[in-house]
CSV table of C-alpha atoms in Angstrom, one decimal:
chain,number,residue,atom,x,y,z
A,97,MET,CA,11.7,-9.2,8.1
A,98,LYS,CA,14.3,-11.6,6.9
A,99,LEU,CA,12.9,-14.9,5.8
A,100,LYS,CA,15.0,-18.0,6.4
A,101,ILE,CA,14.9,-20.4,3.4
A,102,TYR,CA,16.3,-23.8,2.6
A,103,THR,CA,17.0,-25.2,-0.8
A,104,GLY,CA,19.8,-26.9,-2.7
A,105,LYS,CA,21.2,-27.1,-6.2
A,106,GLU,CA,20.6,-30.9,-6.2
A,107,TYR,CA,16.9,-30.1,-6.4
A,108,LEU,CA,17.3,-28.1,-9.7
A,109,ARG,CA,15.2,-29.4,-12.5
A,110,SER,CA,17.3,-30.8,-15.3
A,111,GLY,CA,16.6,-29.1,-18.7
A,112,ALA,CA,15.0,-26.0,-17.2
A,113,LYS,CA,15.1,-23.0,-19.5
A,114,TYR,CA,16.4,-20.8,-16.7
A,115,THR,CA,18.1,-22.9,-14.1
A,116,HIS,CA,16.9,-21.3,-10.9
A,117,ILE,CA,14.2,-18.9,-9.9
A,118,PRO,CA,14.8,-15.1,-9.4
A,119,LEU,CA,14.4,-15.4,-5.6
A,120,LEU,CA,17.7,-17.2,-5.6
A,121,TYR,CA,19.6,-14.7,-7.8
A,122,PRO,CA,21.2,-13.0,-4.8
A,123,PHE,CA,22.8,-16.3,-3.8
A,124,TRP,CA,23.4,-18.2,-7.0
A,125,GLY,CA,23.7,-15.4,-9.5
A,126,GLU,CA,21.4,-14.3,-12.3
A,127,CYS,CA,20.4,-16.8,-15.0
A,128,ASP,CA,18.2,-14.4,-17.0
A,129,SER,CA,18.1,-14.6,-20.7
A,130,GLY,CA,21.3,-12.7,-21.4
A,131,GLN,CA,22.4,-9.3,-22.5
A,132,GLU,CA,20.5,-9.6,-25.8
A,133,HIS,CA,17.2,-9.9,-24.0
A,134,ILE,CA,15.2,-6.6,-24.1
A,135,ASP,CA,14.3,-7.0,-20.4
A,136,HIS,CA,17.8,-7.9,-19.3
A,137,GLY,CA,18.5,-6.3,-15.9
A,138,ARG,CA,15.0,-6.4,-14.6
A,139,PHE,CA,16.2,-8.3,-11.5
A,140,ASP,CA,19.6,-6.4,-11.0
A,141,GLU,CA,18.4,-4.4,-8.0
A,142,PHE,CA,16.9,-7.4,-6.3
A,143,THR,CA,20.0,-9.4,-7.0
A,144,ASP,CA,22.1,-6.8,-5.3
A,145,ILE,CA,20.1,-6.5,-2.0
A,146,GLY,CA,18.0,-9.7,-1.9
A,147,ASN,CA,20.3,-11.3,0.7
A,148,LYS,CA,18.9,-8.6,3.1
A,149,LEU,CA,15.5,-10.1,2.6
A,150,PHE,CA,16.3,-13.8,2.7
A,151,SER,CA,19.0,-16.0,4.2
A,152,LEU,CA,19.9,-19.5,3.1
A,153,VAL,CA,20.0,-21.7,6.1
A,154,SER,CA,19.9,-25.4,7.1
A,155,MET,CA,16.8,-27.5,6.9
A,156,ASP,CA,16.2,-27.3,10.6
A,157,GLU,CA,16.6,-23.5,10.8
A,158,ALA,CA,14.4,-22.8,7.8
A,159,ASP,CA,11.1,-21.0,8.0
A,160,VAL,CA,10.2,-22.5,4.6
A,161,PHE,CA,11.7,-24.7,1.9
A,162,VAL,CA,12.0,-23.3,-1.7
A,163,LEU,CA,11.8,-25.3,-4.9
A,164,PRO,CA,14.8,-23.8,-6.8
A,165,SER,CA,13.4,-24.2,-10.4
A,166,GLU,CA,10.0,-23.1,-11.6
A,167,TRP,CA,7.3,-25.7,-11.7
A,168,PRO,CA,7.0,-27.2,-15.2
A,169,GLU,CA,3.8,-27.2,-17.2
A,170,ASP,CA,4.1,-31.0,-17.7
A,171,ASP,CA,4.6,-31.7,-14.0
A,172,HIS,CA,7.8,-33.6,-14.8
A,173,TYR,CA,10.2,-32.6,-12.0
A,174,PRO,CA,11.6,-35.7,-10.4
A,175,GLU,CA,14.4,-33.8,-8.6
A,176,ALA,CA,11.8,-32.1,-6.5
A,177,ASN,CA,10.7,-35.3,-4.7
A,178,GLY,CA,13.7,-35.3,-2.4
A,179,LEU,CA,12.9,-31.8,-1.2
A,180,PHE,CA,9.2,-32.6,-0.8
A,181,GLU,CA,10.1,-35.6,1.3
A,182,LYS,CA,12.4,-33.7,3.6
A,183,ALA,CA,9.9,-30.9,4.0
A,184,SER,CA,7.2,-33.4,4.9
A,185,ASP,CA,9.5,-35.1,7.5
A,186,LEU,CA,10.2,-31.8,9.1
A,187,LYS,CA,6.7,-30.5,8.8
A,188,LYS,CA,7.8,-27.5,6.7
A,189,GLN,CA,6.1,-26.0,3.7
A,190,VAL,CA,7.6,-25.6,0.2
A,191,LEU,CA,7.5,-22.4,-1.9
A,192,ILE,CA,6.7,-23.2,-5.5
A,193,PHE,CA,6.8,-20.6,-8.4
A,194,PHE,CA,4.8,-21.1,-11.6
A,195,ASN,CA,5.3,-18.3,-14.2
A,196,ASN,CA,3.2,-19.7,-16.9
A,197,ASP,CA,0.0,-19.2,-19.0
A,198,SER,CA,-1.4,-22.5,-17.7
A,199,ASP,CA,-4.1,-22.5,-15.0
A,200,LYS,CA,-3.7,-26.2,-14.3
A,201,LYS,CA,-3.7,-27.4,-10.7
A,202,ILE,CA,-0.2,-28.1,-9.3
A,203,PRO,CA,-0.3,-31.6,-7.7
A,204,VAL,CA,1.8,-30.9,-4.6
A,205,GLU,CA,0.6,-31.0,-1.1
A,206,ASN,CA,2.0,-28.9,1.7
A,207,ALA,CA,3.0,-26.1,-0.7
A,208,ILE,CA,2.7,-22.4,-0.9
A,209,ILE,CA,2.2,-21.6,-4.6
A,210,PHE,CA,2.9,-18.3,-6.3
A,211,ARG,CA,1.6,-18.3,-9.9
A,212,THR,CA,0.8,-15.9,-12.7
A,213,SER,CA,-2.3,-17.6,-14.3
A,214,PHE,CA,-5.3,-18.9,-12.4
A,215,TYR,CA,-9.0,-18.0,-11.8
A,216,PHE,CA,-10.5,-16.5,-8.7
A,217,SER,CA,-13.4,-19.0,-8.6
A,218,LYS,CA,-11.0,-22.0,-8.8
A,219,ARG,CA,-8.3,-20.6,-6.6
A,220,MET,CA,-6.9,-22.9,-3.9
A,221,SER,CA,-6.3,-21.5,-0.4
A,222,ASN,CA,-2.5,-22.0,-0.8
A,223,GLU,CA,-2.3,-20.2,-4.2
A,224,PHE,CA,-1.2,-16.6,-4.5
A,225,SER,CA,-0.6,-14.2,-7.4
A,226,LEU,CA,2.9,-13.7,-8.8
A,227,PRO,CA,3.6,-10.5,-10.8
A,228,ALA,CA,4.7,-11.0,-14.4
A,229,TRP,CA,7.8,-8.8,-14.5
A,230,ASN,CA,9.3,-7.0,-17.4
A,231,ILE,CA,11.8,-4.2,-17.0
A,232,ASP,CA,10.7,-1.1,-15.0
A,233,PHE,CA,9.6,1.1,-17.9
A,234,LEU,CA,10.8,4.3,-16.2
A,235,ASN,CA,14.3,3.0,-16.9
A,236,TYR,CA,13.7,4.1,-20.5
A,237,LEU,CA,13.7,7.7,-19.3
A,238,PRO,CA,17.0,9.6,-18.8
A,239,SER,CA,15.7,10.8,-15.4
A,240,LYS,CA,14.1,7.5,-14.5
A,241,LYS,CA,11.5,9.6,-12.7
A,242,LEU,CA,7.7,9.6,-12.9
A,243,LEU,CA,6.3,12.1,-15.4
A,244,ILE,CA,3.0,13.4,-14.0
A,245,ARG,CA,0.2,14.3,-16.4
A,246,GLU,CA,-2.2,17.1,-15.9
A,247,LYS,CA,-5.9,16.4,-16.0
A,248,SER,CA,-7.7,17.1,-19.2
A,249,ASP,CA,-11.5,17.4,-19.7
A,250,VAL,CA,-11.6,14.2,-21.8
A,251,PRO,CA,-9.4,11.3,-20.7
A,252,THR,CA,-6.9,9.7,-23.1
A,253,ILE,CA,-6.6,5.9,-23.1
A,254,SER,CA,-3.8,4.0,-24.7
A,255,TYR,CA,-3.4,0.6,-26.3
A,256,CYS,CA,-0.6,-0.6,-28.5
A,257,GLY,CA,-0.7,-4.2,-29.8
A,258,TYR,CA,-2.6,-6.8,-31.8
A,259,VAL,CA,-6.3,-7.3,-31.3
A,260,ASP,CA,-8.7,-9.9,-32.7
A,261,TYR,CA,-10.0,-8.8,-36.1
A,262,TYR,CA,-9.9,-5.1,-35.4
A,263,LYS,CA,-11.2,-4.1,-38.8
A,264,VAL,CA,-14.0,-6.7,-38.9
A,265,LEU,CA,-16.8,-4.7,-37.4
A,266,ASP,CA,-19.7,-6.7,-38.8
A,267,LYS,CA,-19.0,-9.8,-36.7
A,268,SER,CA,-20.0,-10.3,-33.1
A,269,PHE,CA,-17.7,-11.2,-30.2
A,270,ALA,CA,-19.5,-14.6,-30.0
A,271,TYR,CA,-18.7,-15.2,-33.6
A,272,HIS,CA,-15.0,-14.8,-33.1
A,273,ILE,CA,-15.0,-17.0,-30.0
A,274,ALA,CA,-16.9,-19.8,-31.9
A,275,ARG,CA,-14.4,-19.4,-34.8
A,276,SER,CA,-11.5,-19.8,-32.3
A,277,ILE,CA,-13.0,-23.0,-30.9
A,278,LEU,CA,-13.8,-24.5,-34.4
A,279,TYR,CA,-10.6,-23.6,-36.2
A,280,GLY,CA,-8.1,-22.8,-33.4
A,281,SER,CA,-7.0,-19.6,-35.2
A,282,GLU,CA,-7.1,-17.7,-32.0
A,283,THR,CA,-6.1,-19.7,-28.9
A,284,ASN,CA,-5.6,-16.5,-26.9
A,285,PRO,CA,-9.0,-15.6,-25.2
A,286,GLY,CA,-7.7,-12.1,-24.5
A,287,LYS,CA,-7.5,-11.0,-28.1
A,288,PRO,CA,-11.2,-11.0,-29.1
A,289,LEU,CA,-12.0,-9.3,-25.7
A,290,ARG,CA,-9.3,-6.6,-26.5
A,291,GLY,CA,-10.7,-6.2,-29.9
A,292,LYS,CA,-14.2,-5.5,-28.6
A,293,ALA,CA,-12.9,-3.1,-26.0
A,294,VAL,CA,-10.8,-1.2,-28.6
A,295,ARG,CA,-13.7,-0.9,-31.0
A,296,ILE,CA,-16.0,0.4,-28.3
A,297,LEU,CA,-13.4,3.0,-27.0
A,298,LYS,CA,-12.5,4.0,-30.5
A,299,ASN,CA,-16.1,4.8,-31.4
A,300,SER,CA,-16.9,6.7,-28.1
A,301,HIS,CA,-16.8,10.5,-27.9
A,302,LYS,CA,-16.3,10.2,-24.1
A,303,VAL,CA,-12.7,9.2,-24.4
A,304,ASN,CA,-9.7,10.0,-26.6
A,305,SER,CA,-8.2,6.8,-27.9
A,306,ASN,CA,-4.5,6.7,-28.4
A,307,PHE,CA,-4.3,3.3,-30.2
A,308,ILE,CA,-1.5,1.7,-32.2
A,309,ILE,CA,-2.9,-1.5,-33.7
A,310,ARG,CA,-0.4,-4.1,-34.8
A,311,LEU,CA,-1.1,-6.5,-37.6
A,312,LYS,CA,0.3,-9.4,-35.7
A,313,THR,CA,1.5,-10.3,-32.2
A,314,LEU,CA,5.1,-9.0,-31.8
A,315,ASN,CA,7.9,-10.7,-29.9
A,316,TYR,CA,9.5,-8.1,-27.7
A,317,ASN,CA,12.1,-10.6,-26.4
A,318,ASP,CA,15.0,-9.7,-28.6
A,319,SER,CA,17.0,-6.5,-29.3
A,320,SER,CA,15.6,-6.2,-32.9
A,321,SER,CA,12.3,-5.2,-31.2
A,322,GLU,CA,13.8,-2.2,-29.3
A,323,THR,CA,12.2,0.4,-31.6
A,324,THR,CA,8.7,-1.1,-31.3
A,325,ARG,CA,9.1,-1.6,-27.6
A,326,LEU,CA,10.0,2.0,-27.1
A,327,GLU,CA,6.9,3.0,-29.1
A,328,TYR,CA,4.8,0.8,-26.9
A,329,PHE,CA,6.3,2.5,-23.8
A,330,GLN,CA,5.7,6.0,-25.2
A,331,ASN,CA,2.1,5.0,-26.0
A,332,ILE,CA,1.5,4.2,-22.3
A,333,LEU,CA,3.4,7.2,-21.0
A,334,ASN,CA,1.6,9.7,-23.3
A,335,SER,CA,-1.8,8.8,-22.1
A,336,ASP,CA,-3.8,9.1,-18.9
A,337,TYR,CA,-5.2,5.6,-18.8
A,338,ALA,CA,-4.1,2.3,-20.4
A,339,LEU,CA,-6.3,-0.6,-21.5
A,340,VAL,CA,-5.3,-3.8,-19.7
A,341,ILE,CA,-6.8,-7.2,-20.6
A,342,ARG,CA,-5.5,-10.7,-20.1
A,343,GLY,CA,-3.5,-12.6,-22.8
A,344,LYS,CA,-3.3,-16.3,-23.4
A,345,GLY,CA,-3.0,-16.8,-19.6
A,346,ASN,CA,-5.4,-15.2,-17.2
A,347,PHE,CA,-3.0,-12.4,-16.3
A,348,SER,CA,-1.4,-9.4,-18.0
A,349,TYR,CA,2.2,-8.3,-18.3
A,350,ARG,CA,0.9,-5.0,-19.5
A,351,LEU,CA,-0.7,-4.3,-16.1
A,352,TYR,CA,2.7,-4.2,-14.4
A,353,GLU,CA,4.2,-2.1,-17.2
A,354,VAL,CA,1.4,0.4,-16.8
A,355,LEU,CA,1.9,0.5,-13.0
A,356,SER,CA,5.6,1.1,-13.4
A,357,CYS,CA,4.8,4.2,-15.6
A,358,GLY,CA,2.4,5.6,-12.9
A,359,ARG,CA,-0.5,5.4,-15.4
A,360,ILE,CA,-4.0,4.4,-14.5
A,361,PRO,CA,-5.0,0.9,-15.8
A,362,VAL,CA,-8.4,0.3,-17.3
A,363,PHE,CA,-8.5,-3.3,-16.1
A,364,VAL,CA,-11.0,-5.7,-17.6
A,365,ASN,CA,-11.4,-8.4,-15.0
A,366,THR,CA,-11.7,-12.0,-16.2
A,367,GLU,CA,-11.7,-13.6,-12.7
A,368,CYS,CA,-8.1,-12.6,-12.3
A,369,VAL,CA,-6.2,-12.9,-9.0
A,370,LEU,CA,-3.9,-9.9,-8.4
A,371,PRO,CA,-0.9,-9.7,-6.1
A,372,PHE,CA,-1.6,-9.1,-2.4
A,373,GLU,CA,-5.3,-8.8,-3.1
A,374,ASP,CA,-6.1,-9.4,0.6
A,375,ILE,CA,-4.0,-6.4,1.5
A,376,ILE,CA,-4.2,-4.0,-1.5
A,377,ASP,CA,-7.5,-2.4,-2.5
A,378,TRP,CA,-6.8,-2.7,-6.2
A,379,LYS,CA,-10.0,-0.8,-7.2
A,380,LYS,CA,-8.5,2.4,-5.7
A,381,TYR,CA,-5.8,2.3,-8.4
A,382,MET,CA,-7.7,1.5,-11.6
A,383,VAL,CA,-10.8,1.7,-13.6
A,384,TRP,CA,-12.3,-1.8,-12.8
A,385,VAL,CA,-14.4,-3.3,-15.6
A,386,GLU,CA,-15.9,-6.8,-15.3
A,387,ALA,CA,-15.7,-8.7,-18.6
A,388,ASP,CA,-19.5,-8.8,-18.9
A,389,GLU,CA,-19.5,-5.0,-18.5
A,390,ILE,CA,-17.3,-4.4,-21.5
A,391,ASN,CA,-20.0,-2.6,-23.4
A,392,ALA,CA,-19.9,0.2,-20.8
A,393,ILE,CA,-16.1,0.5,-20.7
A,394,ALA,CA,-16.0,4.0,-22.2
A,395,ASP,CA,-18.7,5.2,-19.7
A,396,LYS,CA,-16.8,3.8,-16.8
A,397,VAL,CA,-13.5,5.5,-17.8
A,398,ALA,CA,-15.4,8.8,-18.3
A,399,GLU,CA,-17.1,8.5,-14.9
A,400,PHE,CA,-13.9,7.6,-13.1
A,401,HIS,CA,-12.1,10.5,-14.7
A,402,ALA,CA,-14.8,13.0,-14.0
A,403,ALA,CA,-14.9,12.1,-10.3
A,404,LEU,CA,-11.2,13.0,-9.8
A,405,SER,CA,-10.1,16.6,-9.0
A,406,GLU,CA,-6.9,17.8,-10.6
A,407,ASP,CA,-4.9,17.1,-7.4
A,408,GLU,CA,-6.5,13.7,-7.0
A,409,PHE,CA,-5.7,12.8,-10.6
A,410,GLN,CA,-2.0,13.7,-10.1
A,411,GLN,CA,-1.8,12.1,-6.7
A,412,LEU,CA,-3.2,8.9,-8.1
A,413,GLN,CA,-0.3,8.7,-10.6
A,414,ILE,CA,2.1,9.1,-7.7
A,415,SER,CA,0.3,6.5,-5.6
A,416,ILE,CA,0.4,4.0,-8.5
A,417,ARG,CA,4.1,4.4,-9.0
A,418,LYS,CA,4.6,4.0,-5.2
A,419,LEU,CA,2.5,0.9,-5.3
A,420,TYR,CA,4.6,-0.6,-8.0
A,421,LYS,CA,7.9,0.2,-6.3
A,422,GLU,CA,6.8,-0.9,-2.8
A,423,TRP,CA,4.7,-4.0,-3.6
A,424,ILE,CA,5.0,-5.1,-7.2
A,425,SER,CA,8.6,-4.6,-8.4
A,426,PRO,CA,10.9,-7.6,-7.6
A,427,ILE,CA,12.2,-5.9,-4.5
A,428,GLY,CA,8.7,-4.8,-3.4
A,429,PHE,CA,7.2,-8.2,-4.0
A,430,TYR,CA,9.9,-10.2,-2.3
A,431,SER,CA,9.9,-7.8,0.6
A,432,ASN,CA,6.2,-8.4,1.2
A,433,MET,CA,5.8,-12.0,0.0
A,434,TRP,CA,5.8,-13.4,3.5
A,435,LYS,CA,2.6,-11.5,4.3
A,436,CYS,CA,0.7,-14.1,2.1
A,437,PHE,CA,1.7,-16.9,4.5
A,438,ARG,CA,-0.6,-15.8,7.3
A,439,PRO,CA,-3.1,-18.7,7.0
A,440,PHE,CA,-0.3,-21.2,7.3
A,441,LYS,CA,2.0,-22.8,9.9
A,442,ILE,CA,4.7,-20.3,9.3
A,443,GLU,CA,2.7,-17.8,11.2
A,444,GLN,CA,2.3,-20.2,14.2
A,445,LYS,CA,6.1,-20.3,14.4
A,446,GLY,CA,6.2,-16.6,15.2
A,447,VAL,CA,7.9,-15.5,12.0
A,448,MET,CA,5.2,-12.8,11.5
A,449,SER,CA,4.5,-11.9,15.0
A,450,SER,CA,6.3,-8.6,14.9
A,451,HIS,CA,4.4,-7.4,11.9
C-alpha cells in the first residue's frame, strides 16, 4: 500500500540537529550525520525505494499529514503550528516522530505518535513504538548473509558494554539505585539492572557467558570507535543469545542490532512497548524476562534453550532475521507502519480496506 502524505519545508524546525526525518529522505535527500558517522548508510536502501511506499501529495489528497522534523524534547517547535492548524481544519491526523530517551507526554492533539521511549502502563492510544536504528550488522560481513549457529548443550549468551559496578559484588541492586538517586552518579536506570543480570549469568553453570565488560560507556558514533564496534558485533554474532536491557530511555538499540544478526535476545522487560506489538508475538522470538524475575534469568535462558530442537534452534535464527528485514529494518518498518493506524480515522477512509 502506498500512503499519501502531506508536509512542507516551511514546517521544518529551525535549529534541528538533523533537518528532516528519515521518512522524507526519499523526497528531500538524506541528512544523516555524514560519512564519518559509523552508522552512515543505515537509511540508504529506504532512501532509494521509499517513494514506492509513500507519495507526497496536496493537503486535500493526503491520507495523513507528517511533521517533517522530529519532535523536540523541550516542546519548542513553533513552525509546527501551521501544519497542526491545517490538519485540524481538514480533519486530518499528523504523524509525529520522537526518537529520544524522554518518556514525556507530547502535548499535541489529533496526532499519531511514533516514539522510542515510553511505558506500557502510561501509553496513550495514539502512541506506537519506533525502532531505534543503527546500521544492519550483517553489513559488516563480506557475504552480508546470516550465519546460522548449531545448537550446543549449554547456551552461550553475549554482552559487550558497560554495566553498573560490575566488580562490586557486596552491594545490593537497591543500594545502587539509592546511590543513583542521592548522588546522580548513574542517571541510566538500565546500567544497574544490566549489572545484576551480568553477575547472575556470570555465576551460573547453566549458561556460558561471553561477556566483554567495558570500564566506561563508549561512544560508537565516530570512526575512531570502529574497532570496538566490530568487537561488539562479533560478540553478538559468536553467541546463541544476547542480553538486552534498556538504557537511559526505556528502549534498547541493542535489541535491533541483535535481531539484525539473527541472534536470540534475552529481553528484560521494563514495561517496554515494542514495534507492532499488536501484530507480532514478540515472545516467540526471544527469552522474555520481566524485570522482577531477573534472579531467574539464567534458568529462563536454560529452559528456553532446552525446549528447542536442533532444527527449531536454527529456524528461530532464520525467523528472527526475517522479522528484522520484513518488519523492523527501515524498509520493513515503513512498509508496515500504516497498520498501526487501524484505530483511527484513516481506516474509515478506506486506506486499509484492501489489507
